[in-house]
Amino acid sequence: MHEDGVFDGMVAASYDDDDAISAPEVVDPIVDLLVDLAEGGRALEFAIGTGRLALPLAQRGVEVEGVELSRAMVSRLRAKEGGDTLPVAIGDMATIHVDGRFSLVYLAFNTINNLITQDAQIACFQNAAAHLGPGGFFLVEVGVPPLQRLSVGETILAFACSDTRWGIDAYDVVSQNFSSHHIWLQDGSYRQLTVPFRYVWPAELDLMARLADMELRHRWGGWKKEPFTSVSDKHVSVWQKT
């Protein structure tokens, strides 16, 4: 699991500035789906971050708790309206225990990839199941590994290129590990950040769920329940505790 320093003050301070993940038209469909899956019960967000999803979910009447490794991200959450009322446990989402049982545990925006070994990802599924009541749901949003875009022998894909920001992902197709390299030009100086990840296939996640006594109930291509197809670049999957 990433150390707190990866998502330090610099990253936390600008995390909500990205409209691609924080704009109302992005967040609202996510919250709508989470409200439906919670079915009036309690929700637990693994990697709650700055409260991008948890705060509007709580405003919709769902009792929300969170788990987060980065204290800098939690500090940003606490500074927001209502952020000081949400219970947040500091620790690793693969191992930490929160009291009580939940109707929904969810993990959004590729965060399952932050666990950089298969064993840690399996442990995350098992930990989610341990927090669910009978019939509860575990939801994961994650990208589909983009290996179809790699030519044979290639390992590099660019994901950002502008006058002030550059980004590339470097893939190891043997270990399923990859690193995202970010470079920013800010106030005349360059800043660089490298974050390690492990990509994971949908079928692999389904097996992890089975190991945790959960079964696949839904797999969509997005938060609006778009069909998941061979060209989907991400999926929103929901497993139910059996």
mmCIF file of C-alpha atoms in Angstrom, residues 36-129:
data_model
loop_
_atom_site.group_PDB
_atom_site.id
_atom_site.type_symbol
_atom_site.label_atom_id
_atom_site.label_comp_id
_atom_site.label_asym_id
_atom_site.label_seq_id
_atom_site.Cartn_x
_atom_site.Cartn_y
_atom_site.Cartn_z
ATOM 1 C CA ASP A 36 -29.551 2.983 -4.231
ATOM 2 C CA LEU A 37 -27.047 0.290 -3.239
ATOM 3 C CA ALA A 38 -26.942 1.379 0.409
ATOM 4 C CA GLU A 39 -30.671 0.628 0.609
ATOM 5 C CA GLY A 40 -31.095 2.836 3.652
ATOM 6 C CA GLY A 41 -28.199 1.251 5.530
ATOM 7 C CA ARG A 42 -24.713 2.385 6.488
ATOM 8 C CA ALA A 43 -21.909 2.883 3.948
ATOM 9 C CA LEU A 44 -18.143 2.542 4.380
ATOM 10 C CA GLU A 45 -15.785 4.178 1.891
ATOM 11 C CA PHE A 46 -12.332 2.667 1.511
ATOM 12 C CA ALA A 47 -9.883 5.501 0.665
ATOM 13 C CA ILE A 48 -12.337 8.266 1.547
ATOM 14 C CA GLY A 49 -9.774 10.908 0.572
ATOM 15 C CA THR A 50 -11.053 14.483 0.666
ATOM 16 C CA GLY A 51 -14.683 13.414 0.944
ATOM 17 C CA ARG A 52 -15.430 13.924 -2.754
ATOM 18 C CA LEU A 53 -18.137 11.244 -2.594
ATOM 19 C CA ALA A 54 -18.735 10.717 1.113
ATOM 20 C CA LEU A 55 -19.881 14.263 1.879
ATOM 21 C CA PRO A 56 -22.609 14.454 -0.790
ATOM 22 C CA LEU A 57 -23.613 10.895 0.096
ATOM 23 C CA ALA A 58 -24.048 11.914 3.736
ATOM 24 C CA GLN A 59 -26.064 14.927 2.595
ATOM 25 C CA ARG A 60 -28.432 12.474 0.924
ATOM 26 C CA GLY A 61 -29.123 10.881 4.297
ATOM 27 C CA VAL A 62 -26.743 7.905 4.187
ATOM 28 C CA GLU A 63 -24.703 7.261 7.329
ATOM 29 C CA VAL A 64 -21.122 7.217 6.028
ATOM 30 C CA GLU A 65 -17.817 6.238 7.585
ATOM 31 C CA GLY A 66 -14.405 6.124 5.960
ATOM 32 C CA VAL A 67 -10.949 4.589 5.912
ATOM 33 C CA GLU A 68 -7.965 6.598 4.676
ATOM 34 C CA LEU A 69 -4.196 6.156 4.829
ATOM 35 C CA SER A 70 -3.243 9.766 4.035
ATOM 36 C CA ARG A 71 -3.614 12.212 6.906
ATOM 37 C CA ALA A 72 -3.147 15.085 4.437
ATOM 38 C CA MET A 73 -6.229 13.975 2.515
ATOM 39 C CA VAL A 74 -8.238 13.671 5.723
ATOM 40 C CA SER A 75 -7.172 17.183 6.724
ATOM 41 C CA ARG A 76 -8.723 18.449 3.488
ATOM 42 C CA LEU A 77 -11.886 16.520 4.286
ATOM 43 C CA ARG A 78 -12.063 18.005 7.779
ATOM 44 C CA ALA A 79 -11.799 21.531 6.363
ATOM 45 C CA LYS A 80 -14.971 21.116 4.300
ATOM 46 C CA GLU A 81 -18.493 21.801 5.517
ATOM 47 C CA GLY A 82 -19.684 18.676 7.323
ATOM 48 C CA GLY A 83 -16.283 17.061 7.088
ATOM 49 C CA ASP A 84 -15.666 17.195 10.803
ATOM 50 C CA THR A 85 -18.668 14.962 11.487
ATOM 51 C CA LEU A 86 -17.689 11.936 9.402
ATOM 52 C CA PRO A 87 -15.925 9.127 11.289
ATOM 53 C CA VAL A 88 -12.643 8.296 9.535
ATOM 54 C CA ALA A 89 -10.224 5.569 10.586
ATOM 55 C CA ILE A 90 -6.581 6.142 9.604
ATOM 56 C CA GLY A 91 -5.046 3.001 8.175
ATOM 57 C CA ASP A 92 -4.675 0.513 5.334
ATOM 58 C CA MET A 93 -7.967 -0.459 3.687
ATOM 59 C CA ALA A 94 -6.682 -4.020 3.227
ATOM 60 C CA THR A 95 -6.314 -4.655 6.951
ATOM 61 C CA ILE A 96 -7.983 -2.025 9.137
ATOM 62 C CA HIS A 97 -11.123 -2.900 11.088
ATOM 63 C CA VAL A 98 -14.049 -0.527 11.682
ATOM 64 C CA ASP A 99 -16.708 -1.372 14.253
ATOM 65 C CA GLY A 100 -20.138 -2.441 13.107
ATOM 66 C CA ARG A 101 -21.587 -3.818 9.874
ATOM 67 C CA PHE A 102 -22.432 -1.961 6.680
ATOM 68 C CA SER A 103 -24.881 -2.363 3.814
ATOM 69 C CA LEU A 104 -22.343 -0.998 1.332
ATOM 70 C CA VAL A 105 -18.565 -0.816 1.114
ATOM 71 C CA TYR A 106 -17.241 1.066 -1.891
ATOM 72 C CA LEU A 107 -13.891 1.865 -3.474
ATOM 73 C CA ALA A 108 -13.874 4.405 -6.309
ATOM 74 C CA PHE A 109 -11.585 5.886 -8.953
ATOM 75 C CA ASN A 110 -8.993 3.139 -9.512
ATOM 76 C CA THR A 111 -7.980 3.014 -5.849
ATOM 77 C CA ILE A 112 -7.861 -0.800 -5.830
ATOM 78 C CA ASN A 113 -4.739 -0.324 -8.005
ATOM 79 C CA ASN A 114 -3.040 1.495 -5.126
ATOM 80 C CA LEU A 115 -2.610 -1.920 -3.533
ATOM 81 C CA ILE A 116 0.467 -3.017 -5.436
ATOM 82 C CA THR A 117 0.405 -6.787 -4.824
ATOM 83 C CA GLN A 118 -2.214 -9.364 -5.632
ATOM 84 C CA ASP A 119 -2.204 -10.517 -2.000
ATOM 85 C CA ALA A 120 -3.050 -7.006 -0.817
ATOM 86 C CA GLN A 121 -5.893 -6.727 -3.316
ATOM 87 C CA ILE A 122 -7.288 -10.074 -2.159
ATOM 88 C CA ALA A 123 -7.008 -8.898 1.450
ATOM 89 C CA CYS A 124 -8.975 -5.771 0.527
ATOM 90 C CA PHE A 125 -11.846 -7.888 -0.783
ATOM 91 C CA GLN A 126 -11.751 -10.032 2.333
ATOM 92 C CA ASN A 127 -11.727 -6.939 4.529
ATOM 93 C CA ALA A 128 -14.681 -5.480 2.644
ATOM 94 C CA ALA A 129 -16.639 -8.707 3.111
#
